[in-house]
mmCIF file of N, CA and C in Angstrom:
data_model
loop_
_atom_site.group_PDB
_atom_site.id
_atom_site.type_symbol
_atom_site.label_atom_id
_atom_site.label_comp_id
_atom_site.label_asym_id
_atom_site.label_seq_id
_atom_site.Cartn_x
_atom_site.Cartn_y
_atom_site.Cartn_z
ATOM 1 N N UNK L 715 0.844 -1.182 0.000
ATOM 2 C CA UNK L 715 0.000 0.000 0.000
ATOM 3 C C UNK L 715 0.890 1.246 0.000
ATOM 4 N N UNK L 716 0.503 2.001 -0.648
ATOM 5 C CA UNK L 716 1.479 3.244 -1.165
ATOM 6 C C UNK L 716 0.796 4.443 0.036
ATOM 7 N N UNK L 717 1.862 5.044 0.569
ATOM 8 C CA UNK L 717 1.412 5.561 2.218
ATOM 9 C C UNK L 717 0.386 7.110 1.359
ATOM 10 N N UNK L 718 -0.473 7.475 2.054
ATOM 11 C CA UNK L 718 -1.352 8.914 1.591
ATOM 12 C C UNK L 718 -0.722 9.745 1.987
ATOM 13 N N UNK L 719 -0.679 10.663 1.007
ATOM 14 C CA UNK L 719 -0.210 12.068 1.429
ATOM 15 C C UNK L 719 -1.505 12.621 2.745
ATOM 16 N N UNK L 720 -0.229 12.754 3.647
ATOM 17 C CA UNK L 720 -1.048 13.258 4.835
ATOM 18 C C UNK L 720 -1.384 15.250 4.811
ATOM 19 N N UNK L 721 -2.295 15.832 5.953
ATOM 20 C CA UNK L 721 -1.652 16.945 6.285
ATOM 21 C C UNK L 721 -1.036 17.242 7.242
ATOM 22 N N UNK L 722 0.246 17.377 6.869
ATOM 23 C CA UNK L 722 1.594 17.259 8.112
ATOM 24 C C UNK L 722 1.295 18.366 8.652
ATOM 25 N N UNK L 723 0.664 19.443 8.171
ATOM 26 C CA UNK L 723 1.163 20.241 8.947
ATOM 27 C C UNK L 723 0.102 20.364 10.410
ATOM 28 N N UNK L 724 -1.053 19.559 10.316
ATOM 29 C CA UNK L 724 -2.165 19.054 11.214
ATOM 30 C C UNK L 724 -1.989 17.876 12.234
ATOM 31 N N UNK L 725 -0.217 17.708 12.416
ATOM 32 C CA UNK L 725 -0.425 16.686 13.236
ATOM 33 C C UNK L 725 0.297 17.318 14.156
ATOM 34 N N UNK L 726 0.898 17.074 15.230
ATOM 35 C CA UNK L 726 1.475 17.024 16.347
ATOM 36 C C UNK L 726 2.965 16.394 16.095
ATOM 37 N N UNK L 727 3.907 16.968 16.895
ATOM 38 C CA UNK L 727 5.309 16.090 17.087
ATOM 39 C C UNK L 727 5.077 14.754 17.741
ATOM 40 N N UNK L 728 4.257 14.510 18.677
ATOM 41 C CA UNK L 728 3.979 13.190 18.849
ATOM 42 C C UNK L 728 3.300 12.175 18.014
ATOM 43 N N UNK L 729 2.313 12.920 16.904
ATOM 44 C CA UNK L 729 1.844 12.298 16.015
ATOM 45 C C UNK L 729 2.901 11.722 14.840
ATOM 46 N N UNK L 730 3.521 12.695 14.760
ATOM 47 C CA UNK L 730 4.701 12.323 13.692
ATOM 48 C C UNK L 730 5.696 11.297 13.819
ATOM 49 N N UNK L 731 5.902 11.504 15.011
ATOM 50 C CA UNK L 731 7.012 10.354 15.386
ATOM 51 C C UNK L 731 6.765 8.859 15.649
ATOM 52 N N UNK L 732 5.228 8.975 15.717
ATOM 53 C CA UNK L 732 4.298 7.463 15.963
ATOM 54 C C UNK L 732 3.643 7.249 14.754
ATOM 55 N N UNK L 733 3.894 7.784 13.481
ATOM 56 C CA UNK L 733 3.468 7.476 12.501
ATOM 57 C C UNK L 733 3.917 6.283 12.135
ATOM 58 N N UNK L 734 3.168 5.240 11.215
ATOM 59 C CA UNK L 734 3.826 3.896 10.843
ATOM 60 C C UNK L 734 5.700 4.645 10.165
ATOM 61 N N UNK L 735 6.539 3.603 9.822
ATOM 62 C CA UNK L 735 7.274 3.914 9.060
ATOM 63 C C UNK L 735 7.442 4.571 7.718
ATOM 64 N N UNK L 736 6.736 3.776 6.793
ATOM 65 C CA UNK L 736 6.709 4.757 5.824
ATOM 66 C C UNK L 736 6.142 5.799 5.975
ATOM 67 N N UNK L 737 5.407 6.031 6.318
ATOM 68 C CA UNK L 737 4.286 7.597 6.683
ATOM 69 C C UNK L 737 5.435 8.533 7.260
ATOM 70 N N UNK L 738 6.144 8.009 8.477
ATOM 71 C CA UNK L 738 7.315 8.778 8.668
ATOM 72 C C UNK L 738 8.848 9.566 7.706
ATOM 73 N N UNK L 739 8.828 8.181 6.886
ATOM 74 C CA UNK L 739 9.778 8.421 5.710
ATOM 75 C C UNK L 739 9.363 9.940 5.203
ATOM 76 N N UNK L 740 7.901 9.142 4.430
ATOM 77 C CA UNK L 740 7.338 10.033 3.630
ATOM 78 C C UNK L 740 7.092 11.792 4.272
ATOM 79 N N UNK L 741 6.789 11.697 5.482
ATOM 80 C CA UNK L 741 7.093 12.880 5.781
ATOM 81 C C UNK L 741 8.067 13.929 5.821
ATOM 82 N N UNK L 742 9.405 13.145 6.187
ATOM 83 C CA UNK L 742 10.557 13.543 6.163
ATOM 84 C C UNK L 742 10.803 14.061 4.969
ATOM 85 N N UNK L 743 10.883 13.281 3.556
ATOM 86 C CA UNK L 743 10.911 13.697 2.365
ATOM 87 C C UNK L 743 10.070 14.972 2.022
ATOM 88 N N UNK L 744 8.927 14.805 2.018
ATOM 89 C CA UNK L 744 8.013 16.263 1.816
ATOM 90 C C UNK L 744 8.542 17.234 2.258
ATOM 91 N N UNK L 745 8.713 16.988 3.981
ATOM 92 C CA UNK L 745 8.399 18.135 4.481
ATOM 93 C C UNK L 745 10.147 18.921 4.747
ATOM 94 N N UNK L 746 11.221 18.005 4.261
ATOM 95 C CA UNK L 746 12.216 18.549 4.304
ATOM 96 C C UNK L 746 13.298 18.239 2.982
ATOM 97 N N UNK L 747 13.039 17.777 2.192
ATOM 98 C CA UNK L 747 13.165 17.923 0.435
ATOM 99 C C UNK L 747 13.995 16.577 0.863
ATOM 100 N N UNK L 748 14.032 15.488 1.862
ATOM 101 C CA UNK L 748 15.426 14.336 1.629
ATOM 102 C C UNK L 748 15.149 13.515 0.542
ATOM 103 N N UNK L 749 16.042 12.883 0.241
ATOM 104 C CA UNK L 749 16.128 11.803 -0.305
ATOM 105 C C UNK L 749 16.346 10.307 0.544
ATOM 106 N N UNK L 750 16.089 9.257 -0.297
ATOM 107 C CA UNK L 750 16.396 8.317 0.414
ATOM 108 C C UNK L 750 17.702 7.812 0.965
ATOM 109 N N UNK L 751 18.602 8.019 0.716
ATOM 110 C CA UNK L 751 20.010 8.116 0.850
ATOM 111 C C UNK L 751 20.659 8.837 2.151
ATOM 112 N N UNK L 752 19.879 10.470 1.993
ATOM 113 C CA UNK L 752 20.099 11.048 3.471
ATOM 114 C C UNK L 752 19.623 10.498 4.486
ATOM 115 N N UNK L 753 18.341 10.371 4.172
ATOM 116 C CA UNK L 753 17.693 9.438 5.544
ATOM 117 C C UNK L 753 18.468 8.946 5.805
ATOM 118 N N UNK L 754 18.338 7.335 5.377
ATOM 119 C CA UNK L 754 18.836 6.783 5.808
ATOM 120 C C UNK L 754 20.324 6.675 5.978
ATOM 121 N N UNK L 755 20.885 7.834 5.958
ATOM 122 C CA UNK L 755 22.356 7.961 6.464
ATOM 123 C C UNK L 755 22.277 8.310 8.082
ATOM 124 N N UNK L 756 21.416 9.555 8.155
ATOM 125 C CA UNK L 756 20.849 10.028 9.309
ATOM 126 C C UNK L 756 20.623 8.785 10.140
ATOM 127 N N UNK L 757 19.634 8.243 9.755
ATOM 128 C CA UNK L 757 18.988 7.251 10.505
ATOM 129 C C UNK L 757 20.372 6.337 11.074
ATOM 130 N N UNK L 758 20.627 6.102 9.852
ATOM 131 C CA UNK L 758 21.865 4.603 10.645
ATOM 132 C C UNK L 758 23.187 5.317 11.329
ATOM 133 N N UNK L 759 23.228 6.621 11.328
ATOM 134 C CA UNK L 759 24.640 7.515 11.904
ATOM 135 C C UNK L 759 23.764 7.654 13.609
ATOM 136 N N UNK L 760 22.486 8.562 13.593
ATOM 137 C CA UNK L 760 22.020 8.501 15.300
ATOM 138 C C UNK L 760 22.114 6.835 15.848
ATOM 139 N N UNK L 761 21.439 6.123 14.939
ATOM 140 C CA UNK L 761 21.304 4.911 15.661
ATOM 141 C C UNK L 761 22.970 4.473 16.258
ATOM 142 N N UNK L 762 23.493 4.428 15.699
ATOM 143 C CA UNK L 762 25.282 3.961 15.793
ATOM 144 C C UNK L 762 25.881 4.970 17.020
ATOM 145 N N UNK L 763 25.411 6.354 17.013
ATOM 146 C CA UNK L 763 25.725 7.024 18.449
ATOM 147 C C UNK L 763 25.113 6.640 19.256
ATOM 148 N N UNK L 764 23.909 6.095 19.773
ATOM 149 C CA UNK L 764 23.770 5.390 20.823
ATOM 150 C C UNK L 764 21.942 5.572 20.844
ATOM 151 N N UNK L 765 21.459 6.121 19.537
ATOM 152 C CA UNK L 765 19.395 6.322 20.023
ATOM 153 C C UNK L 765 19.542 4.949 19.252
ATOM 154 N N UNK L 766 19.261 4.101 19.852
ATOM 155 C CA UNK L 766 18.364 2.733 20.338
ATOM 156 C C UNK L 766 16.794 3.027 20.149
ATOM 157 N N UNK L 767 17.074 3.928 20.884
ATOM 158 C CA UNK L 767 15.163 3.641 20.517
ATOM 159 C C UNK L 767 14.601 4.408 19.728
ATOM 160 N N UNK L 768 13.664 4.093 18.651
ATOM 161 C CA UNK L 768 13.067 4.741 17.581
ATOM 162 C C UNK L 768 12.542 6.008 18.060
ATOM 163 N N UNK L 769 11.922 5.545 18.833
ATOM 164 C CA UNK L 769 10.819 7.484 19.284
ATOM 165 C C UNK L 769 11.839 8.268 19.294
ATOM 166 N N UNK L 770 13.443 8.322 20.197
ATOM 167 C CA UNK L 770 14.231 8.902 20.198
ATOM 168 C C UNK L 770 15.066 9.292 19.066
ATOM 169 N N UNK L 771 15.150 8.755 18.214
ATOM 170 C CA UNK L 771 16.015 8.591 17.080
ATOM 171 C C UNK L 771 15.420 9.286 16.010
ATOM 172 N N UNK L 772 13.681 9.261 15.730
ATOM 173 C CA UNK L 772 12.827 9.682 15.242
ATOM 174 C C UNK L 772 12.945 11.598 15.667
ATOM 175 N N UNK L 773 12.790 11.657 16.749
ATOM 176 C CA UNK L 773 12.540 12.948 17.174
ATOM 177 C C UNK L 773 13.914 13.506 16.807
ATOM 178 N N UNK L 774 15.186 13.381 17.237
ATOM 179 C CA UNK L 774 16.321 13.563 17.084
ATOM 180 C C UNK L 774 17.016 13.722 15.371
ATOM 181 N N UNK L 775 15.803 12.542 14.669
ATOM 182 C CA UNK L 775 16.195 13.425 13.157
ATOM 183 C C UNK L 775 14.941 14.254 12.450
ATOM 184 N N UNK L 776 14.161 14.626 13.681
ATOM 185 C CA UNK L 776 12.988 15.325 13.062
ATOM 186 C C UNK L 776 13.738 16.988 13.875
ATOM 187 N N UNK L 777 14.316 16.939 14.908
ATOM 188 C CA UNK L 777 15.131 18.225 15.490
ATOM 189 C C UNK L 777 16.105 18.695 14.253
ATOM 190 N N UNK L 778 17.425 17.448 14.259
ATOM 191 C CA UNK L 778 18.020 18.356 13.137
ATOM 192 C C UNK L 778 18.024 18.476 12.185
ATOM 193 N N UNK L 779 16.711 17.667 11.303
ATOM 194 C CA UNK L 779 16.578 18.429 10.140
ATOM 195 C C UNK L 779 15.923 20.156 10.455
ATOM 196 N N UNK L 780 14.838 20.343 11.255
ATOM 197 C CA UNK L 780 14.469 21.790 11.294
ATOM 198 C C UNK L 780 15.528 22.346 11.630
ATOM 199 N N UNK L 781 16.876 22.235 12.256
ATOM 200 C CA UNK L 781 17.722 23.094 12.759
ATOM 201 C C UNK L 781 18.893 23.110 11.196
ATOM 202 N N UNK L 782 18.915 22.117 10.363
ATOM 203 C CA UNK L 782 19.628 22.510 9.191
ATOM 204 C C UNK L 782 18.378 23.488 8.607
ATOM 205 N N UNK L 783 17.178 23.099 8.658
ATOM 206 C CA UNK L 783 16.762 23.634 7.434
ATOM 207 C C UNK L 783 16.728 25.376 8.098
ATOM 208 N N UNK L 784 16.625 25.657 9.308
ATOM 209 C CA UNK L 784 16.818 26.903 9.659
ATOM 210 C C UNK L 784 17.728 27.686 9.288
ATOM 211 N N UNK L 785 19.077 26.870 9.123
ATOM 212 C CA UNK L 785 20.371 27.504 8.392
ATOM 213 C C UNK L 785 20.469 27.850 7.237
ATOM 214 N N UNK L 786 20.086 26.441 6.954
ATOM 215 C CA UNK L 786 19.908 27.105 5.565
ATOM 216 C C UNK L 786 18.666 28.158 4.821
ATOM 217 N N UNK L 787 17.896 28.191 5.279
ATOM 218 C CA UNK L 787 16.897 29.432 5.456
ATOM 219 C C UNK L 787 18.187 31.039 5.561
ATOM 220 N N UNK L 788 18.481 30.743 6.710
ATOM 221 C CA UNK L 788 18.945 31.971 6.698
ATOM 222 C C UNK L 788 20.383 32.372 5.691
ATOM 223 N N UNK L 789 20.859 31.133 5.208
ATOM 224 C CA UNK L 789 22.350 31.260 4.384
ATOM 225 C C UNK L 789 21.490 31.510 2.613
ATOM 226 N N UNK L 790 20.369 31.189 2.409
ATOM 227 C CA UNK L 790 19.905 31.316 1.199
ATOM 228 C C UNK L 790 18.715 31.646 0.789
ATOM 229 N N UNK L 791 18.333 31.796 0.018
ATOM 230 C CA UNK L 791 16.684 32.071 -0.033
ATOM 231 C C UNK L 791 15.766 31.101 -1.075
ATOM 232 N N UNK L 792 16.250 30.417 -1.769
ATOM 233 C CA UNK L 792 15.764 29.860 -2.695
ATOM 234 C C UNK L 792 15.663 28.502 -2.433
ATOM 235 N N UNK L 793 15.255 27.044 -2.644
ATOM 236 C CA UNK L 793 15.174 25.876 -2.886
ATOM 237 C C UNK L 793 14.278 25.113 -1.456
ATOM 238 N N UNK L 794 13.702 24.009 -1.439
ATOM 239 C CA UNK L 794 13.571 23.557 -0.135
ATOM 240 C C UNK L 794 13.691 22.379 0.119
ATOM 241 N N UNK L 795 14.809 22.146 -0.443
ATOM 242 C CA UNK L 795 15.827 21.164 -0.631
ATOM 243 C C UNK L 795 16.720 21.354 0.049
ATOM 244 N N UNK L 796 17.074 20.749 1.059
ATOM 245 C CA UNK L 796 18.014 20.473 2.001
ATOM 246 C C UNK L 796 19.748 19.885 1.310
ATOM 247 N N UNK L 797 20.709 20.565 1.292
ATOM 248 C CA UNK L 797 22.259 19.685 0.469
ATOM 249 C C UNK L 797 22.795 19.501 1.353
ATOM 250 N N UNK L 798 23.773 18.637 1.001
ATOM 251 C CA UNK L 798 24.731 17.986 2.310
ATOM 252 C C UNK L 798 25.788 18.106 0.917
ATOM 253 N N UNK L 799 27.266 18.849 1.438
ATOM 254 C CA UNK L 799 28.114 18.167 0.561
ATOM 255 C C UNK L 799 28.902 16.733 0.595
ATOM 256 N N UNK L 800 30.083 16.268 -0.120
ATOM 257 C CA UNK L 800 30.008 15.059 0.218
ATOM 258 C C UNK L 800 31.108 14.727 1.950
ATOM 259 N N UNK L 801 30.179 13.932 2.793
ATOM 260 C CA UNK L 801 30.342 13.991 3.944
ATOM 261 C C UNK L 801 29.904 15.062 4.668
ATOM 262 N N UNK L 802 28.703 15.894 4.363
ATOM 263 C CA UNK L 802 28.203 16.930 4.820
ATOM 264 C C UNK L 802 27.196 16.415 5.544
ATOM 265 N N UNK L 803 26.705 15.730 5.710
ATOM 266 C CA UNK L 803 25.091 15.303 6.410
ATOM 267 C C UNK L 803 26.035 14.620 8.226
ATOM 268 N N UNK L 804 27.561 13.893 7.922
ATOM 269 C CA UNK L 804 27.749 13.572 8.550
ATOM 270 C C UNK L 804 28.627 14.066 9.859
ATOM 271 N N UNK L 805 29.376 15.225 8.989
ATOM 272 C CA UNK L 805 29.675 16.379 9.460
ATOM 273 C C UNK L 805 28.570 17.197 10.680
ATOM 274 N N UNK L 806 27.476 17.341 9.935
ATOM 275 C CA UNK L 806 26.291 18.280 10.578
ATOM 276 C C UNK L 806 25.956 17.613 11.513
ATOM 277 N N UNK L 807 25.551 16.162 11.625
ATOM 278 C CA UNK L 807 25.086 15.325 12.243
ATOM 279 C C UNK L 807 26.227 15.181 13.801
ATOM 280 N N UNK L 808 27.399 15.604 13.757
ATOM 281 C CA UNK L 808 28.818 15.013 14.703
ATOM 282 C C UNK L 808 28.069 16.750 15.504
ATOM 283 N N UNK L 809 28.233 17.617 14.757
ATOM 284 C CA UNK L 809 27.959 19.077 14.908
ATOM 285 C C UNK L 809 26.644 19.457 15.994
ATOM 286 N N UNK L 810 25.666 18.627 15.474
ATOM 287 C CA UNK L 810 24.208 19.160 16.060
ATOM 288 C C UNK L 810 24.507 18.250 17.310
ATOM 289 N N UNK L 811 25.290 17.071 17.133
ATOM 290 C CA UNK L 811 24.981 16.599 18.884
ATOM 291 C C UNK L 811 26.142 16.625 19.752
ATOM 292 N N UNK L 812 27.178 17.471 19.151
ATOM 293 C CA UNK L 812 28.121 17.723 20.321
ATOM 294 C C UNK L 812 28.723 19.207 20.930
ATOM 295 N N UNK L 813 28.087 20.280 19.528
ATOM 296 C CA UNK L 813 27.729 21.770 19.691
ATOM 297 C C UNK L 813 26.804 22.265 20.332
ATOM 298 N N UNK L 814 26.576 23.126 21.101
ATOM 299 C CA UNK L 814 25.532 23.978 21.417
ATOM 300 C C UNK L 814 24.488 24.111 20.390
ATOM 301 N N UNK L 815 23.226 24.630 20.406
ATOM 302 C CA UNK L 815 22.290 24.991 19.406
ATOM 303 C C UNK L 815 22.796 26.229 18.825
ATOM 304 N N UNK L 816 23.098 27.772 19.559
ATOM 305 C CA UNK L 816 23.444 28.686 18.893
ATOM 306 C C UNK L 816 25.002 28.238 18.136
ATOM 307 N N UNK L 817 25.703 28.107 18.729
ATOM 308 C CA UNK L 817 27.128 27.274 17.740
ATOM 309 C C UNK L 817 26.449 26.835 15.899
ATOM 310 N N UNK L 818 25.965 25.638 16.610
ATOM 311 C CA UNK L 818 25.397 24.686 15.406
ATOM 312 C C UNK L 818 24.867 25.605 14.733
ATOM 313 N N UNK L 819 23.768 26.562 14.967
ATOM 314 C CA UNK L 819 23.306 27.259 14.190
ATOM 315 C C UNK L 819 23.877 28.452 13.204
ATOM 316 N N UNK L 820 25.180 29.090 13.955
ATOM 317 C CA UNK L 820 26.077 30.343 13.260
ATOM 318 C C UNK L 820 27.334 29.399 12.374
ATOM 319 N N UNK L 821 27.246 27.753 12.272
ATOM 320 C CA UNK L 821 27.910 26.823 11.218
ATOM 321 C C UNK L 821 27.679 27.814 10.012
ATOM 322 N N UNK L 822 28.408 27.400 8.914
ATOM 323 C CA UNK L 822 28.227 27.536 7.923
ATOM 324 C C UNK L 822 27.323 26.494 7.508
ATOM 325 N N UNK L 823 26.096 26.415 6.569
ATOM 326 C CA UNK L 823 25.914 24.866 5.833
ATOM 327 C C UNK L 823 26.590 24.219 4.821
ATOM 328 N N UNK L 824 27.150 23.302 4.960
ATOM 329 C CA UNK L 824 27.669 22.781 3.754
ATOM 330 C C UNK L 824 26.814 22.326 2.626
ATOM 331 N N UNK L 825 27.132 23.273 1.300
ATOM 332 C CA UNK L 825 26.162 23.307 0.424
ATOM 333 C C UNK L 825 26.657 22.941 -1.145
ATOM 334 N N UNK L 826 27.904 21.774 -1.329
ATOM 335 C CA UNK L 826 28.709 21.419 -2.463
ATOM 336 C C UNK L 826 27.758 20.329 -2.700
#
């Protein structure tokens, strides 16, 4: 079954994160331009630092994608498509959980 386009923007952070899996995917993609590739880079890089548990791991890549996409908001004005250059997602990812939020946030984004 091919997941429905939901309205994300009508649910809750708790709703989101308890969404089946794909519904979650699929959100991620919409609502922050990924691909399948980032995800799941994201996904298997938190899991490997130590979120074990999905709700956590879930919320934790639903935080820093809004905190890249904030950057990049403010470094550009155009696309809503999220870039990582190469080793950039993993970079950001070392960044958002061992920096401060204002730190992380005055980063440059890596955008190659």
């Amino acid at each position: 079954m091919i997941a429905n386009v939901e309205p994300w923007a009508e649910l809750s952070e708790s709703e989101v994160l308890n969404l089946p899996d794909i519904q979650f995917v699929t959100y991620c993609f919409q609502t922050f331009g990924l691909n399948r590739g980032i995800y799941n880079t994201i996904d298997q890089w938190l899991y490997n630092f130590g979120y074990r548990d999905v709700l956590q791991r879930r919320s934790a890549t639903v935080s820093f994608l809004n905190l890249i996409r904030e950057k990049s908001e403010k470094e550009r004005t155009s696309g809503s498509i999220l870039r990582f250059g190469k080793g950039g997602v993993t970079k950001q990812l070392y960044d958002f959980i061992h920096l401060p939020v204002p730190v992380f946030l005055n980063q440059s984004l890596l955008t190659e």
